[in-house]
Amino acid sequence: MTNVFENPWLLLTIAALSIVPAAIVRQAKPEWGYRPLLIPLLLAALGIGLDLAVQTDKEQIHAIVRQCRTAAIEENLSLLGPVICDPYDDGYHRSKAELLSSAERVLNGASIKKVRFQHIELTLNERQAQMEMNTVVHLNPESRYAAFGSIVFVSLRLEFAKQSSDLWCIRRAGVVSINNQPTNWGAVR
């Protein structure tokens, strides 16, 4: 079933379908004026309002990924800190501080022009989520990685955890491949 918080289309469809009965009631009761037509209008406003006001788990996770992309492009690690879980451990980085230090080393001088998502697969459970994503990283010519080419294909695997405050954070992050060559955090420099 369609989630009314995920997108407004269910309530917009009901609003469109309710125009016919509202028009019939309006013709049967002319003394009511335009009041019957307020019902479809209110349903449409409710659909759009719920979509804008409520951020679902899926939308929160996608917002985290977009925030990480912005942090990489701007080389602004202060954007990464809030979205990483405090008990962080991916096997290579034993803490959030180690991950941020590694990210600073990798992103310093990276000069990323843009990051485009090719494929995102999200598996969402009650309090955990996994995401596999393939990205295309476009580098500026002055990037320290420009010797490898102006475009780099990066595949990542992310695990998210829902905190007690009902906010999501990244619990584990792993590099699966770079330019279709299997790799891991130890090889990323």
Short mmCIF file of N, CA and C in Angstrom, two decimals:
data_model
loop_
_atom_site.label_atom_id
_atom_site.label_comp_id
_atom_site.label_asym_id
_atom_site.label_seq_id
_atom_site.Cartn_x
_atom_site.Cartn_y
_atom_site.Cartn_z
N MET A 1 0.84 -1.18 0.00
CA MET A 1 0.00 0.00 0.00
C MET A 1 0.89 1.24 0.00
N THR A 2 0.40 2.28 -0.59
CA THR A 2 1.14 3.52 -0.68
C THR A 2 1.20 4.20 0.68
N ASN A 3 2.38 4.67 1.05
CA ASN A 3 2.58 5.38 2.30
C ASN A 3 2.28 6.86 2.08
N VAL A 4 1.30 7.40 2.78
CA VAL A 4 0.91 8.80 2.58
C VAL A 4 2.01 9.77 3.02
N PHE A 5 2.95 9.29 3.85
CA PHE A 5 4.05 10.15 4.27
C PHE A 5 5.18 10.14 3.25
N GLU A 6 5.26 9.09 2.45
CA GLU A 6 6.34 8.93 1.47
C GLU A 6 6.13 9.83 0.25
N ASN A 7 4.88 9.88 -0.22
CA ASN A 7 4.57 10.75 -1.36
C ASN A 7 3.09 11.14 -1.31
N PRO A 8 2.73 12.22 -1.96
CA PRO A 8 1.36 12.76 -1.83
C PRO A 8 0.35 12.14 -2.79
N TRP A 9 0.75 11.21 -3.64
CA TRP A 9 -0.12 10.78 -4.74
C TRP A 9 -1.41 10.10 -4.30
N LEU A 10 -1.39 9.34 -3.22
CA LEU A 10 -2.62 8.67 -2.77
C LEU A 10 -3.69 9.70 -2.42
N LEU A 11 -3.34 10.67 -1.59
CA LEU A 11 -4.34 11.68 -1.20
C LEU A 11 -4.69 12.60 -2.36
N LEU A 12 -3.76 12.87 -3.26
CA LEU A 12 -4.08 13.68 -4.43
C LEU A 12 -5.06 12.95 -5.36
N THR A 13 -4.89 11.63 -5.47
CA THR A 13 -5.82 10.84 -6.28
C THR A 13 -7.21 10.83 -5.65
N ILE A 14 -7.26 10.64 -4.33
CA ILE A 14 -8.55 10.67 -3.64
C ILE A 14 -9.19 12.06 -3.78
N ALA A 15 -8.38 13.11 -3.71
CA ALA A 15 -8.91 14.47 -3.89
C ALA A 15 -9.49 14.64 -5.29
N ALA A 16 -8.78 14.13 -6.29
CA ALA A 16 -9.28 14.24 -7.67
C ALA A 16 -10.58 13.47 -7.85
N LEU A 17 -10.65 12.27 -7.24
CA LEU A 17 -11.87 11.47 -7.35
C LEU A 17 -13.03 12.09 -6.57
N SER A 18 -12.72 12.82 -5.52
CA SER A 18 -13.80 13.42 -4.72
C SER A 18 -14.38 14.68 -5.35
N ILE A 19 -13.78 15.14 -6.42
CA ILE A 19 -14.33 16.32 -7.11
C ILE A 19 -15.71 16.00 -7.69
N VAL A 20 -15.87 14.77 -8.23
CA VAL A 20 -17.16 14.39 -8.84
C VAL A 20 -18.28 14.40 -7.81
N PRO A 21 -18.14 13.68 -6.66
CA PRO A 21 -19.23 13.75 -5.68
C PRO A 21 -19.45 15.17 -5.14
N ALA A 22 -18.38 15.93 -4.99
CA ALA A 22 -18.53 17.31 -4.50
C ALA A 22 -19.31 18.15 -5.50
N ALA A 23 -19.07 17.94 -6.79
CA ALA A 23 -19.81 18.69 -7.81
C ALA A 23 -21.28 18.27 -7.82
N ILE A 24 -21.54 16.98 -7.62
CA ILE A 24 -22.93 16.50 -7.58
C ILE A 24 -23.65 17.11 -6.37
N VAL A 25 -23.01 17.10 -5.21
CA VAL A 25 -23.61 17.69 -4.01
C VAL A 25 -23.84 19.18 -4.23
N ARG A 26 -22.91 19.83 -4.88
CA ARG A 26 -23.03 21.27 -5.13
C ARG A 26 -24.24 21.57 -6.02
N GLN A 27 -24.50 20.70 -7.01
CA GLN A 27 -25.66 20.92 -7.88
C GLN A 27 -26.95 20.58 -7.16
N ALA A 28 -26.92 19.56 -6.30
CA ALA A 28 -28.12 19.17 -5.57
C ALA A 28 -28.47 20.18 -4.47
N LYS A 29 -27.48 20.79 -3.91
CA LYS A 29 -27.68 21.76 -2.83
C LYS A 29 -27.01 23.09 -3.22
N PRO A 30 -27.61 23.87 -4.12
CA PRO A 30 -26.98 25.12 -4.56
C PRO A 30 -26.80 26.12 -3.43
N GLU A 31 -27.59 25.99 -2.38
CA GLU A 31 -27.46 26.94 -1.27
C GLU A 31 -26.13 26.76 -0.51
N TRP A 32 -25.46 25.61 -0.69
CA TRP A 32 -24.18 25.38 -0.03
C TRP A 32 -23.04 26.11 -0.73
N GLY A 33 -23.28 26.55 -1.92
CA GLY A 33 -22.26 27.30 -2.67
C GLY A 33 -21.04 26.44 -3.02
N TYR A 34 -19.89 27.00 -2.77
CA TYR A 34 -18.64 26.32 -3.11
C TYR A 34 -18.09 25.44 -1.98
N ARG A 35 -18.78 25.37 -0.86
CA ARG A 35 -18.29 24.61 0.28
C ARG A 35 -18.02 23.13 -0.01
N PRO A 36 -18.84 22.43 -0.80
CA PRO A 36 -18.51 21.02 -1.08
C PRO A 36 -17.18 20.85 -1.82
N LEU A 37 -16.78 21.86 -2.57
CA LEU A 37 -15.51 21.76 -3.30
C LEU A 37 -14.29 21.96 -2.39
N LEU A 38 -14.54 22.36 -1.15
CA LEU A 38 -13.44 22.51 -0.20
C LEU A 38 -12.86 21.15 0.21
N ILE A 39 -13.69 20.10 0.18
CA ILE A 39 -13.21 18.78 0.59
C ILE A 39 -12.07 18.29 -0.32
N PRO A 40 -12.22 18.31 -1.66
CA PRO A 40 -11.08 17.90 -2.49
C PRO A 40 -9.86 18.81 -2.29
N LEU A 41 -10.11 20.09 -2.09
CA LEU A 41 -9.00 21.01 -1.88
C LEU A 41 -8.27 20.70 -0.58
N LEU A 42 -9.01 20.42 0.48
CA LEU A 42 -8.39 20.07 1.76
C LEU A 42 -7.63 18.75 1.69
N LEU A 43 -8.18 17.77 0.96
CA LEU A 43 -7.48 16.49 0.79
C LEU A 43 -6.16 16.69 0.04
N ALA A 44 -6.18 17.50 -1.00
CA ALA A 44 -4.95 17.77 -1.75
C ALA A 44 -3.93 18.49 -0.87
N ALA A 45 -4.38 19.47 -0.10
CA ALA A 45 -3.47 20.19 0.80
C ALA A 45 -2.91 19.27 1.87
N LEU A 46 -3.74 18.35 2.38
CA LEU A 46 -3.29 17.39 3.38
C LEU A 46 -2.22 16.47 2.80
N GLY A 47 -2.44 16.00 1.57
CA GLY A 47 -1.45 15.12 0.93
C GLY A 47 -0.11 15.80 0.76
N ILE A 48 -0.12 17.02 0.28
CA ILE A 48 1.14 17.75 0.07
C ILE A 48 1.75 18.12 1.42
N GLY A 49 0.92 18.52 2.38
CA GLY A 49 1.42 18.90 3.70
C GLY A 49 2.07 17.74 4.43
N LEU A 50 1.45 16.56 4.40
CA LEU A 50 2.04 15.39 5.05
C LEU A 50 3.36 15.01 4.41
N ASP A 51 3.42 15.09 3.09
CA ASP A 51 4.66 14.75 2.39
C ASP A 51 5.79 15.69 2.79
N LEU A 52 5.49 16.97 2.92
CA LEU A 52 6.52 17.95 3.26
C LEU A 52 6.85 17.96 4.75
N ALA A 53 5.87 17.70 5.60
CA ALA A 53 6.07 17.84 7.05
C ALA A 53 6.74 16.63 7.69
N VAL A 54 6.50 15.43 7.17
CA VAL A 54 7.00 14.22 7.81
C VAL A 54 8.13 13.63 6.98
N GLN A 55 9.28 13.43 7.62
CA GLN A 55 10.41 12.82 6.93
C GLN A 55 10.47 11.35 7.33
N THR A 56 10.28 10.46 6.36
CA THR A 56 10.28 9.03 6.63
C THR A 56 11.71 8.54 6.83
N ASP A 57 11.84 7.28 7.28
CA ASP A 57 13.16 6.69 7.48
C ASP A 57 13.96 6.70 6.18
N LYS A 58 13.31 6.34 5.10
CA LYS A 58 13.98 6.30 3.79
C LYS A 58 14.48 7.70 3.41
N GLU A 59 13.65 8.70 3.63
CA GLU A 59 14.04 10.08 3.30
C GLU A 59 15.19 10.55 4.20
N GLN A 60 15.19 10.14 5.48
CA GLN A 60 16.27 10.51 6.39
C GLN A 60 17.59 9.91 5.92
N ILE A 61 17.56 8.64 5.51
CA ILE A 61 18.78 7.97 5.06
C ILE A 61 19.30 8.61 3.78
N HIS A 62 18.42 8.91 2.85
CA HIS A 62 18.86 9.57 1.61
C HIS A 62 19.41 10.97 1.90
N ALA A 63 18.86 11.65 2.90
CA ALA A 63 19.38 12.97 3.29
C ALA A 63 20.80 12.84 3.86
N ILE A 64 21.06 11.78 4.61
CA ILE A 64 22.40 11.53 5.15
C ILE A 64 23.39 11.32 4.01
N VAL A 65 22.99 10.53 3.02
CA VAL A 65 23.87 10.26 1.88
C VAL A 65 24.15 11.55 1.10
N ARG A 66 23.13 12.37 0.90
CA ARG A 66 23.35 13.65 0.22
C ARG A 66 24.27 14.57 1.03
N GLN A 67 24.13 14.54 2.36
CA GLN A 67 24.99 15.34 3.22
C GLN A 67 26.44 14.87 3.12
N CYS A 68 26.66 13.56 3.04
CA CYS A 68 28.01 13.02 2.87
C CYS A 68 28.59 13.43 1.52
N ARG A 69 27.76 13.42 0.49
CA ARG A 69 28.21 13.86 -0.84
C ARG A 69 28.63 15.33 -0.79
N THR A 70 27.83 16.16 -0.15
CA THR A 70 28.17 17.58 -0.02
C THR A 70 29.47 17.76 0.76
N ALA A 71 29.65 16.98 1.82
CA ALA A 71 30.88 17.07 2.62
C ALA A 71 32.10 16.70 1.77
N ALA A 72 31.97 15.69 0.91
CA ALA A 72 33.09 15.29 0.06
C ALA A 72 33.41 16.36 -0.98
N ILE A 73 32.39 16.92 -1.59
CA ILE A 73 32.61 17.93 -2.63
C ILE A 73 33.23 19.19 -2.03
N GLU A 74 32.71 19.61 -0.88
CA GLU A 74 33.19 20.85 -0.25
C GLU A 74 34.42 20.62 0.63
N GLU A 75 34.84 19.36 0.78
CA GLU A 75 35.94 18.99 1.69
C GLU A 75 35.67 19.55 3.09
N ASN A 76 34.44 19.42 3.53
CA ASN A 76 33.98 19.96 4.81
C ASN A 76 33.63 18.80 5.73
N LEU A 77 34.60 18.36 6.52
CA LEU A 77 34.39 17.20 7.38
C LEU A 77 33.46 17.47 8.55
N SER A 78 33.20 18.74 8.85
CA SER A 78 32.27 19.04 9.94
C SER A 78 30.86 18.58 9.60
N LEU A 79 30.56 18.39 8.31
CA LEU A 79 29.26 17.85 7.91
C LEU A 79 29.17 16.35 8.14
N LEU A 80 30.32 15.67 8.17
CA LEU A 80 30.31 14.21 8.36
C LEU A 80 30.10 13.80 9.81
N GLY A 81 30.66 14.55 10.74
CA GLY A 81 30.60 14.18 12.15
C GLY A 81 29.21 13.85 12.67
N PRO A 82 28.22 14.69 12.44
CA PRO A 82 26.89 14.43 13.00
C PRO A 82 26.18 13.19 12.43
N VAL A 83 26.57 12.73 11.25
CA VAL A 83 25.85 11.60 10.65
C VAL A 83 26.54 10.26 10.88
N ILE A 84 27.67 10.26 11.60
CA ILE A 84 28.38 9.02 11.92
C ILE A 84 28.00 8.62 13.35
N CYS A 85 27.66 7.34 13.55
CA CYS A 85 27.31 6.85 14.88
C CYS A 85 28.53 6.93 15.79
N ASP A 86 28.28 7.16 17.08
CA ASP A 86 29.40 7.24 18.01
C ASP A 86 30.03 5.87 18.26
N PRO A 87 29.29 4.82 18.47
CA PRO A 87 29.97 3.52 18.51
C PRO A 87 30.18 3.00 17.08
N TYR A 88 31.15 3.59 16.36
CA TYR A 88 31.40 3.24 14.96
C TYR A 88 32.52 2.20 14.89
N ASP A 89 32.36 1.19 14.04
CA ASP A 89 33.41 0.19 13.83
C ASP A 89 33.14 -0.51 12.50
N ASP A 90 34.06 -0.37 11.56
CA ASP A 90 33.89 -1.05 10.27
C ASP A 90 34.96 -2.11 10.03
N GLY A 91 35.70 -2.46 11.06
CA GLY A 91 36.74 -3.46 10.91
C GLY A 91 38.10 -2.83 10.67
N TYR A 92 38.15 -1.76 9.93
CA TYR A 92 39.41 -1.05 9.67
C TYR A 92 39.51 0.16 10.59
N HIS A 93 38.45 0.93 10.66
CA HIS A 93 38.38 2.07 11.58
C HIS A 93 37.65 1.60 12.83
N ARG A 94 38.30 1.73 13.96
CA ARG A 94 37.71 1.24 15.21
C ARG A 94 36.86 2.28 15.93
N SER A 95 36.87 3.52 15.42
CA SER A 95 36.08 4.56 16.08
C SER A 95 35.69 5.62 15.06
N LYS A 96 34.79 6.46 15.48
CA LYS A 96 34.35 7.59 14.65
C LYS A 96 35.52 8.52 14.36
N ALA A 97 36.37 8.75 15.36
CA ALA A 97 37.52 9.64 15.19
C ALA A 97 38.49 9.10 14.14
N GLU A 98 38.71 7.78 14.14
CA GLU A 98 39.60 7.17 13.14
C GLU A 98 39.02 7.33 11.74
N LEU A 99 37.72 7.14 11.59
CA LEU A 99 37.08 7.29 10.28
C LEU A 99 37.20 8.73 9.80
N LEU A 100 36.93 9.69 10.67
CA LEU A 100 37.01 11.09 10.28
C LEU A 100 38.44 11.49 9.92
N SER A 101 39.42 10.94 10.64
CA SER A 101 40.82 11.20 10.33
C SER A 101 41.19 10.62 8.96
N SER A 102 40.72 9.42 8.70
CA SER A 102 40.95 8.78 7.40
C SER A 102 40.26 9.56 6.28
N ALA A 103 39.04 10.01 6.53
CA ALA A 103 38.30 10.78 5.53
C ALA A 103 39.01 12.10 5.25
N GLU A 104 39.57 12.71 6.29
CA GLU A 104 40.30 13.97 6.09
C GLU A 104 41.53 13.73 5.20
N ARG A 105 42.23 12.63 5.44
CA ARG A 105 43.41 12.30 4.65
C ARG A 105 43.04 12.04 3.19
N VAL A 106 41.94 11.34 2.95
CA VAL A 106 41.51 11.00 1.59
C VAL A 106 40.96 12.22 0.86
N LEU A 107 40.16 13.03 1.55
CA LEU A 107 39.49 14.15 0.89
C LEU A 107 40.35 15.40 0.75
N ASN A 108 41.42 15.50 1.54
CA ASN A 108 42.27 16.68 1.47
C ASN A 108 42.93 16.75 0.08
N GLY A 109 42.57 17.75 -0.68
CA GLY A 109 43.12 17.92 -2.03
C GLY A 109 42.45 17.07 -3.09
N ALA A 110 41.37 16.39 -2.73
CA ALA A 110 40.68 15.54 -3.72
C ALA A 110 40.05 16.38 -4.82
N SER A 111 39.60 17.57 -4.50
CA SER A 111 39.02 18.51 -5.47
C SER A 111 37.96 17.83 -6.35
N ILE A 112 36.89 17.42 -5.70
CA ILE A 112 35.80 16.73 -6.38
C ILE A 112 34.86 17.76 -7.00
N LYS A 113 34.57 17.58 -8.27
CA LYS A 113 33.66 18.48 -8.97
C LYS A 113 32.21 18.11 -8.66
N LYS A 114 31.88 16.82 -8.82
CA LYS A 114 30.53 16.35 -8.49
C LYS A 114 30.55 14.86 -8.28
N VAL A 115 29.54 14.38 -7.59
CA VAL A 115 29.35 12.95 -7.36
C VAL A 115 27.95 12.61 -7.85
N ARG A 116 27.89 11.65 -8.76
CA ARG A 116 26.60 11.24 -9.32
C ARG A 116 26.33 9.80 -8.87
N PHE A 117 25.11 9.56 -8.40
CA PHE A 117 24.73 8.22 -7.98
C PHE A 117 24.23 7.45 -9.19
N GLN A 118 24.87 6.31 -9.47
CA GLN A 118 24.42 5.46 -10.58
C GLN A 118 23.36 4.48 -10.12
N HIS A 119 23.60 3.87 -8.97
CA HIS A 119 22.70 2.84 -8.47
C HIS A 119 22.70 2.90 -6.94
N ILE A 120 21.50 2.89 -6.39
CA ILE A 120 21.36 2.83 -4.93
C ILE A 120 20.34 1.75 -4.60
N GLU A 121 20.75 0.82 -3.75
CA GLU A 121 19.84 -0.22 -3.29
C GLU A 121 19.78 -0.15 -1.77
N LEU A 122 18.60 0.15 -1.26
CA LEU A 122 18.41 0.33 0.18
C LEU A 122 17.54 -0.78 0.72
N THR A 123 18.03 -1.46 1.75
CA THR A 123 17.27 -2.47 2.47
C THR A 123 17.00 -1.92 3.85
N LEU A 124 15.72 -1.71 4.15
CA LEU A 124 15.33 -1.02 5.37
C LEU A 124 14.62 -1.98 6.30
N ASN A 125 15.12 -2.09 7.53
CA ASN A 125 14.47 -2.88 8.57
C ASN A 125 13.99 -1.93 9.66
N GLU A 126 13.54 -2.48 10.76
CA GLU A 126 12.99 -1.66 11.84
C GLU A 126 13.97 -0.59 12.34
N ARG A 127 15.16 -1.02 12.79
CA ARG A 127 16.13 -0.08 13.36
C ARG A 127 17.49 -0.15 12.68
N GLN A 128 17.56 -0.87 11.56
CA GLN A 128 18.80 -0.99 10.81
C GLN A 128 18.51 -0.88 9.32
N ALA A 129 19.51 -0.47 8.57
CA ALA A 129 19.37 -0.38 7.12
C ALA A 129 20.73 -0.62 6.49
N GLN A 130 20.70 -1.20 5.29
CA GLN A 130 21.91 -1.41 4.52
C GLN A 130 21.72 -0.76 3.16
N MET A 131 22.80 -0.18 2.66
CA MET A 131 22.73 0.47 1.35
C MET A 131 23.96 0.07 0.54
N GLU A 132 23.71 -0.36 -0.67
CA GLU A 132 24.77 -0.61 -1.65
C GLU A 132 24.62 0.49 -2.68
N MET A 133 25.72 1.17 -2.99
CA MET A 133 25.60 2.22 -3.99
C MET A 133 26.84 2.30 -4.86
N ASN A 134 26.57 2.60 -6.12
CA ASN A 134 27.62 2.84 -7.10
C ASN A 134 27.58 4.31 -7.46
N THR A 135 28.73 4.94 -7.41
CA THR A 135 28.80 6.37 -7.70
C THR A 135 29.83 6.64 -8.79
N VAL A 136 29.65 7.76 -9.44
CA VAL A 136 30.64 8.27 -10.39
C VAL A 136 31.14 9.58 -9.80
N VAL A 137 32.44 9.63 -9.52
CA VAL A 137 33.05 10.81 -8.93
C VAL A 137 33.80 11.56 -10.04
N HIS A 138 33.37 12.78 -10.29
CA HIS A 138 34.01 13.64 -11.30
C HIS A 138 35.02 14.53 -10.58
N LEU A 139 36.28 14.44 -11.00
CA LEU A 139 37.35 15.20 -10.36
C LEU A 139 37.70 16.45 -11.16
N ASN A 140 38.10 17.48 -10.45
CA ASN A 140 38.64 18.68 -11.10
C ASN A 140 40.05 18.37 -11.60
N PRO A 141 40.53 19.07 -12.62
CA PRO A 141 41.88 18.80 -13.14
C PRO A 141 42.99 18.99 -12.09
N GLU A 142 42.77 19.86 -11.10
CA GLU A 142 43.80 20.10 -10.09
C GLU A 142 43.75 19.09 -8.94
N SER A 143 42.91 18.09 -9.03
CA SER A 143 42.80 17.08 -7.98
C SER A 143 44.09 16.27 -7.87
N ARG A 144 44.43 15.89 -6.65
CA ARG A 144 45.63 15.06 -6.48
C ARG A 144 45.41 13.65 -7.01
N TYR A 145 44.16 13.29 -7.28
CA TYR A 145 43.85 11.98 -7.86
C TYR A 145 43.65 12.06 -9.37
N ALA A 146 43.87 13.20 -9.98
CA ALA A 146 43.61 13.40 -11.41
C ALA A 146 44.48 12.50 -12.29
N ALA A 147 45.60 12.01 -11.77
CA ALA A 147 46.46 11.11 -12.55
C ALA A 147 45.74 9.80 -12.88
N PHE A 148 44.77 9.43 -12.08
CA PHE A 148 44.00 8.21 -12.32
C PHE A 148 42.89 8.43 -13.35
N GLY A 149 42.63 9.68 -13.69
CA GLY A 149 41.57 10.03 -14.63
C GLY A 149 40.64 11.05 -14.00
N SER A 150 39.83 11.66 -14.84
CA SER A 150 38.93 12.69 -14.33
C SER A 150 37.63 12.10 -13.77
N ILE A 151 37.41 10.82 -14.03
CA ILE A 151 36.21 10.14 -13.52
C ILE A 151 36.65 8.87 -12.78
N VAL A 152 36.10 8.69 -11.59
CA VAL A 152 36.40 7.51 -10.78
C VAL A 152 35.08 6.86 -10.39
N PHE A 153 34.99 5.55 -10.59
CA PHE A 153 33.80 4.79 -10.22
C PHE A 153 34.04 4.18 -8.83
N VAL A 154 33.18 4.51 -7.89
CA VAL A 154 33.35 4.04 -6.51
C VAL A 154 32.08 3.31 -6.09
N SER A 155 32.25 2.10 -5.57
CA SER A 155 31.13 1.34 -5.01
C SER A 155 31.30 1.29 -3.50
N LEU A 156 30.22 1.58 -2.79
CA LEU A 156 30.25 1.63 -1.33
C LEU A 156 29.16 0.75 -0.74
N ARG A 157 29.41 0.29 0.47
CA ARG A 157 28.40 -0.43 1.25
C ARG A 157 28.29 0.29 2.59
N LEU A 158 27.09 0.75 2.90
CA LEU A 158 26.85 1.49 4.14
C LEU A 158 25.85 0.74 5.00
N GLU A 159 26.05 0.80 6.30
CA GLU A 159 25.07 0.27 7.25
C GLU A 159 24.65 1.41 8.16
N PHE A 160 23.36 1.51 8.37
CA PHE A 160 22.80 2.59 9.19
C PHE A 160 22.15 2.00 10.43
N ALA A 161 22.11 2.77 11.48
CA ALA A 161 21.43 2.38 12.71
C ALA A 161 20.53 3.53 13.14
N LYS A 162 19.37 3.16 13.66
CA LYS A 162 18.44 4.17 14.16
C LYS A 162 18.72 4.37 15.64
N GLN A 163 19.02 5.59 16.02
CA GLN A 163 19.35 5.90 17.40
C GLN A 163 18.08 6.02 18.23
N SER A 164 18.25 6.13 19.53
CA SER A 164 17.09 6.25 20.42
C SER A 164 16.30 7.52 20.15
N SER A 165 16.94 8.52 19.55
CA SER A 165 16.25 9.77 19.23
C SER A 165 15.50 9.68 17.90
N ASP A 166 15.41 8.48 17.34
CA ASP A 166 14.75 8.21 16.05
C ASP A 166 15.44 8.87 14.87
N LEU A 167 16.71 9.23 15.04
CA LEU A 167 17.50 9.73 13.93
C LEU A 167 18.44 8.63 13.47
N TRP A 168 18.70 8.59 12.18
CA TRP A 168 19.58 7.58 11.61
C TRP A 168 21.02 8.09 11.58
N CYS A 169 21.97 7.15 11.67
CA CYS A 169 23.38 7.49 11.54
C CYS A 169 24.10 6.32 10.86
N ILE A 170 25.28 6.60 10.34
CA ILE A 170 26.07 5.57 9.66
C ILE A 170 26.84 4.78 10.71
N ARG A 171 26.59 3.47 10.74
CA ARG A 171 27.24 2.60 11.72
C ARG A 171 28.50 1.97 11.15
N ARG A 172 28.46 1.65 9.86
CA ARG A 172 29.61 1.06 9.16
C ARG A 172 29.64 1.60 7.75
N ALA A 173 30.82 1.79 7.22
CA ALA A 173 30.97 2.21 5.83
C ALA A 173 32.13 1.42 5.25
N GLY A 174 31.92 0.89 4.07
CA GLY A 174 32.97 0.13 3.42
C GLY A 174 33.10 0.47 1.95
N VAL A 175 34.34 0.52 1.49
CA VAL A 175 34.60 0.72 0.07
C VAL A 175 34.65 -0.67 -0.56
N VAL A 176 33.78 -0.93 -1.53
CA VAL A 176 33.71 -2.24 -2.17
C VAL A 176 34.66 -2.29 -3.36
N SER A 177 34.62 -1.26 -4.20
CA SER A 177 35.51 -1.23 -5.37
C SER A 177 35.75 0.20 -5.82
N ILE A 178 36.89 0.38 -6.47
CA ILE A 178 37.23 1.64 -7.11
C ILE A 178 37.61 1.31 -8.55
N ASN A 179 36.95 1.97 -9.49
CA ASN A 179 37.13 1.69 -10.92
C ASN A 179 36.97 0.20 -11.21
N ASN A 180 35.95 -0.39 -10.60
CA ASN A 180 35.59 -1.79 -10.78
C ASN A 180 36.67 -2.77 -10.34
N GLN A 181 37.61 -2.33 -9.52
CA GLN A 181 38.63 -3.19 -8.94
C GLN A 181 38.30 -3.37 -7.46
N PRO A 182 38.08 -4.61 -7.02
CA PRO A 182 37.75 -4.82 -5.61
C PRO A 182 38.82 -4.22 -4.69
N THR A 183 38.36 -3.58 -3.65
CA THR A 183 39.28 -2.93 -2.72
C THR A 183 38.65 -2.87 -1.34
N ASN A 184 39.38 -2.31 -0.39
CA ASN A 184 38.87 -2.11 0.96
C ASN A 184 39.50 -0.84 1.52
N TRP A 185 39.17 -0.51 2.77
CA TRP A 185 39.67 0.72 3.36
C TRP A 185 41.20 0.74 3.43
N GLY A 186 41.82 -0.42 3.65
CA GLY A 186 43.27 -0.47 3.78
C GLY A 186 43.99 -0.02 2.52
N ALA A 187 43.38 -0.21 1.36
CA ALA A 187 44.01 0.17 0.09
C ALA A 187 43.71 1.62 -0.31
N VAL A 188 42.75 2.24 0.35
CA VAL A 188 42.37 3.61 0.01
C VAL A 188 43.33 4.58 0.69
N ARG A 189 43.99 5.40 -0.13
CA ARG A 189 44.94 6.39 0.42
C ARG A 189 44.68 7.72 -0.20
#
